[in-house]
Amino acid sequence: MNTNKHHIVIVGGGFGGLWAVRALKQEDVRITLVDKRNFHLFQPLLYQVATGGLSPADIASPIRGILSNQKNVSVLLDEMIGIDKEKQELKLKKSNLSYDSLIIATGSENFYFGNDDWMQNAPGLKSLEDALDIRNKIYKAFEQADCETDDEKRKRLMTFVIIGGGPTGVELAGALCEIAKITLRDNFSNIDPADAQIIVVDGGNEILQEFQPKLRTKAHDSLSKLGAKILTNTYAQSIDEQGVSVKEGVKTYRIDSANVIWAAGVKPSPVGKMLITDDSQLDKRHRVKVSSELTLPGYDNIYIIGDLAYSEDAKGNTLPGTAPVAMSQGRYTGKQIIAKLKKQSIKPYKYHDKGKMAVIGRATAICELGWANFSGFPAWLLWLFIHLMYLVEFDNRLIVFIQWGWNYMTRNRGARLITYSSDSKENQ
């Protein structure tokens, strides 16, 4: 590869980074994609790995395989630990890397609002490791409950508390209800899995607050019908291995549970703070404030996109940290870099909202498209179609389509395996 060509370094192989690379496929530039993992992860379906509906490889594709036909890009398995903006040099764990243009798309991580000690007992869902940890926790709980003779301990093992009533929390809760009432029915000798309690705890007045009121009500009713208990205006006060203490209004009480799952918040990756000189460049959620061209103020060759960036739409609304936004920003930055190289006019970034959706359970979802809001089976079918289309590799689409079809017909979850790493204490 010609080292004299304009060098574009992209940090992060998620939606934003990958779509930026693709936007540059036909350009006469040199691209280096840096990621600490060798695969692109389809995060919207992580909850299906966590609940045994899909296997890890169904939603993850090797980055080198995805980009094997793009000759102007090389992939570097490394992690950004610093930057010298004046020298235009990235500091990586294994080496340093110079750049002419830089795109930062390192995503987000779980955020416990200053209570990082909760992480040990309430795993979040941002990585494959998180999903497998939660899968182990769910299915191990039923196995242990089947062997438990103490009624109180058994109840604790069969109580699942999800902190957060956004799309991830609701999708997890719906899947757990189906696991308890359908998938594991008749699987155990000493327990009835349908006795499991699925509890969603959310601090807002309603779950799925980003949706229209009618859709929120529909989702609430659908999730309740599946068997979930929904606690709104309720906040987690403390979490330990025995359960969670919550505050509902002026009332504080305890929920005993061996299975607390965190879905209440995320924060930008630590890379954001490497890019700024003071905290005034961050918003209240620690995202980097970017220009109308998605650049770091003062550095028109450094782009920040996806969950890491604070940007607004034409109406002044903050753009959410979703896959469609990241993909749109990735395409935009790739095209803008080329426009600058060709001395063409630079257009401010504009996001055209395509809508949002959330699946509640089997054949039930809600969909808000702006021009139409609907729910139930049609929304579920559209959710399936869109998520299949967003999967990067054709092989993944085919496998997931077959797996979903089989699960729908048999009401089974074939990936409900309890696994341990080779050095796990539980495996010794």
JSON list of C-alpha atoms in Angstrom, two decimals, residues 7-10 32-34 76 78-85 87-102:
[
{"chain": "A", "resi": 7, "resn": "HIS", "atom": "CA", "xyz": [-3.75, 8.42, 5.62]},
{"chain": "A", "resi": 8, "resn": "ILE", "atom": "CA", "xyz": [-7.13, 8.08, 7.33]},
{"chain": "A", "resi": 9, "resn": "VAL", "atom": "CA", "xyz": [-7.10, 6.33, 10.70]},
{"chain": "A", "resi": 10, "resn": "ILE", "atom": "CA", "xyz": [-10.42, 5.08, 12.04]},
{"chain": "A", "resi": 32, "resn": "THR", "atom": "CA", "xyz": [-6.09, 1.98, 8.87]},
{"chain": "A", "resi": 33, "resn": "LEU", "atom": "CA", "xyz": [-8.91, 0.62, 11.01]},
{"chain": "A", "resi": 34, "resn": "VAL", "atom": "CA", "xyz": [-7.89, 0.16, 14.65]},
{"chain": "A", "resi": 76, "resn": "LEU", "atom": "CA", "xyz": [-4.75, -3.18, 13.17]},
{"chain": "A", "resi": 78, "resn": "ASP", "atom": "CA", "xyz": [-4.67, -2.58, 18.98]},
{"chain": "A", "resi": 79, "resn": "GLU", "atom": "CA", "xyz": [-6.15, -0.10, 21.46]},
{"chain": "A", "resi": 80, "resn": "MET", "atom": "CA", "xyz": [-5.89, 3.69, 21.63]},
{"chain": "A", "resi": 81, "resn": "ILE", "atom": "CA", "xyz": [-4.43, 4.96, 24.91]},
{"chain": "A", "resi": 82, "resn": "GLY", "atom": "CA", "xyz": [-3.56, 8.55, 23.99]},
{"chain": "A", "resi": 83, "resn": "ILE", "atom": "CA", "xyz": [-3.10, 11.15, 21.28]},
{"chain": "A", "resi": 84, "resn": "ASP", "atom": "CA", "xyz": [-0.75, 13.98, 20.32]},
{"chain": "A", "resi": 85, "resn": "LYS", "atom": "CA", "xyz": [-3.04, 16.22, 18.28]},
{"chain": "A", "resi": 87, "resn": "LYS", "atom": "CA", "xyz": [1.96, 15.85, 15.89]},
{"chain": "A", "resi": 88, "resn": "GLN", "atom": "CA", "xyz": [-1.10, 14.03, 14.49]},
{"chain": "A", "resi": 89, "resn": "GLU", "atom": "CA", "xyz": [-0.07, 10.83, 16.17]},
{"chain": "A", "resi": 90, "resn": "LEU", "atom": "CA", "xyz": [-2.09, 8.21, 18.02]},
{"chain": "A", "resi": 91, "resn": "LYS", "atom": "CA", "xyz": [-0.60, 6.39, 20.98]},
{"chain": "A", "resi": 92, "resn": "LEU", "atom": "CA", "xyz": [-1.60, 2.73, 20.90]},
{"chain": "A", "resi": 93, "resn": "LYS", "atom": "CA", "xyz": [-0.82, -0.03, 23.38]},
{"chain": "A", "resi": 94, "resn": "LYS", "atom": "CA", "xyz": [1.63, -1.69, 21.01]},
{"chain": "A", "resi": 95, "resn": "SER", "atom": "CA", "xyz": [2.85, 1.20, 18.87]},
{"chain": "A", "resi": 96, "resn": "ASN", "atom": "CA", "xyz": [2.28, 4.77, 17.69]},
{"chain": "A", "resi": 97, "resn": "LEU", "atom": "CA", "xyz": [0.41, 5.62, 14.51]},
{"chain": "A", "resi": 98, "resn": "SER", "atom": "CA", "xyz": [0.46, 8.87, 12.54]},
{"chain": "A", "resi": 99, "resn": "TYR", "atom": "CA", "xyz": [-2.59, 10.13, 10.66]},
{"chain": "A", "resi": 100, "resn": "ASP", "atom": "CA", "xyz": [-3.68, 12.84, 8.23]},
{"chain": "A", "resi": 101, "resn": "SER", "atom": "CA", "xyz": [-7.37, 12.49, 9.09]},
{"chain": "A", "resi": 102, "resn": "LEU", "atom": "CA", "xyz": [-8.76, 10.75, 12.15]}
]
